[in-house]
Amino acid sequence: MTQYLDFEKPLAEIEGKAEELRAMARDNPEMDVEKEASALDKKAADLLTSLYADLTPWRKCQVARHPDRPHCKDYIEALFTEYTPLAGDRNFADDHAVMGGLARLEGNPVMIIGHEKGNDTKSRIERNFGMARPEGYRKAIRLMDLADRFGLPVITLVDTPGAYPGKGAEERGQSEAIARSTEKCLELKVPLISVVIGEGGSGGAVAFATANRVAMLEHSIYSVISPEGCASILWKDAEKMREAAEALRLTPKDLHELGVCDRIIPEPEGGAHRDRAAAIKSVGEALVQMLNELRDLSGDKLRGDRRGKYLDLGAKGLAA
């Protein structure tokens, strides 16, 4: 069953009426409602195109957070073969908000790491809604070290509201773990590619996305803070999240202009949650293309280009 966002309510009404007509026809085979239902389908398709033609930043946030969007686990299962999960940080525990391991992408060995939010109540609680603790970032560091040692490209899939802000996480060195993970990204002598598949929240995302190539799905977001958090700090009112979303310039288009995002991956009409297979396929094609762009570069060149890219951030697009 489709879960509709607030701005999709008119669409829900039209699609609901079409389904009601078809349900009546199923109960009474003598009824011929296909003409009316098809007209409603066309009206719904036109409205969907109109709604998604020019989404506001706040609506982008809503789409990026849609619970039916494909998550890290879905991409791994669909795009990668011979996936061998690797667990634990060899220090404290295994963080289920971060999953990763060895795999093959079109036959080529890679290290895949990503945030996993879960897809139902039980798994979301187990995965802590994609909010990693220090041991999650330390696990990622361990896997990146392993990849660097064996010359394997690293692919990261970012989808987190931000690093977990709980007391235990702070006691175990949350900020230090994020900084170490970011530092490790900058040290690697293998290709590092990151795709923001949903939310790219704060340092929790930067720790995985300090990459040679950063791609974003068309309706994903990447920001230093959530719009609600920004509104609470600046205006003392979380309800001003729409204004905050505008000011944060968190959409792929804005971030591409600023040089933060290197590639925007198109989504199916209506968002990745409406056609998960097509969205996953688009990400897979983009990953292969980006890996091919980096494949022949030396380790020193890869590391130097990555460091130069982040030193140059902030020098592009600020006058826009």
Steps between C-alpha positions, in 0.01 A plus 500: 500500500636841398582738786419855392682810617313813612533678166381186318150500655323611177679217321391253768136599447513447123685168520266390778193571286647302210564206729147522644352478150710195418407338833131550419556340158671201661196450724257545209645367170214657303623850580728664242705768676827476311439816298436709811786334691742559212401868490577524872833322443597759239395782729709349781803459273477863387468617860799288606711657225386845608571439870852371442596743222634760742505380860579753772797416726263402783310264273833351390565430868167320529570286194855422619353371829222294343491164685456303177817628332754224435764487773860380512405134545274515192782641285748240623261212431411627152833632367775299666592133489701284743426749780684394815401714800774600744392594852636679802757770572736263689468727798150529645214353295333461161282796402203382294440852365808447281530199274790412278718231355672355195301465179520510122348763272471362147767246592744755642591467871410800718444593863144621559404699812173676576242622749195276535174641642285186496159454338261417784469582869716211620782553251494880542552463873774241444670731247447807723328673206832522316666710771846354558680484833881531534546127445326536163754755379785295644368199312500708182861605569598135540336406170658794316841399639443147372400628157805725481730212592365278224445770237121477494281798399273621780132579436294669772122543504391790720155509659494638852327783690836546673726326749325375814508777767439278805693512826669164445619600154651820639670307781660269245636787288244572230664815364846339503371194313337720232821703463711182472267360235520824300878494537513140377298596191764762419787253548382222266701422187210316337193646323236619744149557366203614707132515411245686715194277457272680748607729782857625530494636851787699652830341602335161496492529120832681452678211676404276205474755218844665493545331164655538155150501355185597692174422323149577624168355403276768351274525807762448771635769735844575649536756778695602807180476708138402455258782408315446829823523700610809311163669558512416872843662535449808282135582566425295813215350300524160328190589295716734291661193338383609151695825524800312641492248214513789251793664680705181542531437124476128560362384163715317240463792258630753755783273612605431143528875443709529817734218394401269787314254277667371181206317343121500533340159439147528357214330684183349354208740478350537845820404681703184559226353720260477203737286291768354722647274230550790257663716770737220601590438136584870451730496803672186375567655159638816662729297729647309206558822305670673793720197573610493136592870520733430794627153417826597328609773744795433732458486876683828552288669232176371655598622846634833372190574293273412792686728741512781246127470440418557866754778547331682211146469638339834565672672207225419251142618460470716811397805300207309346 
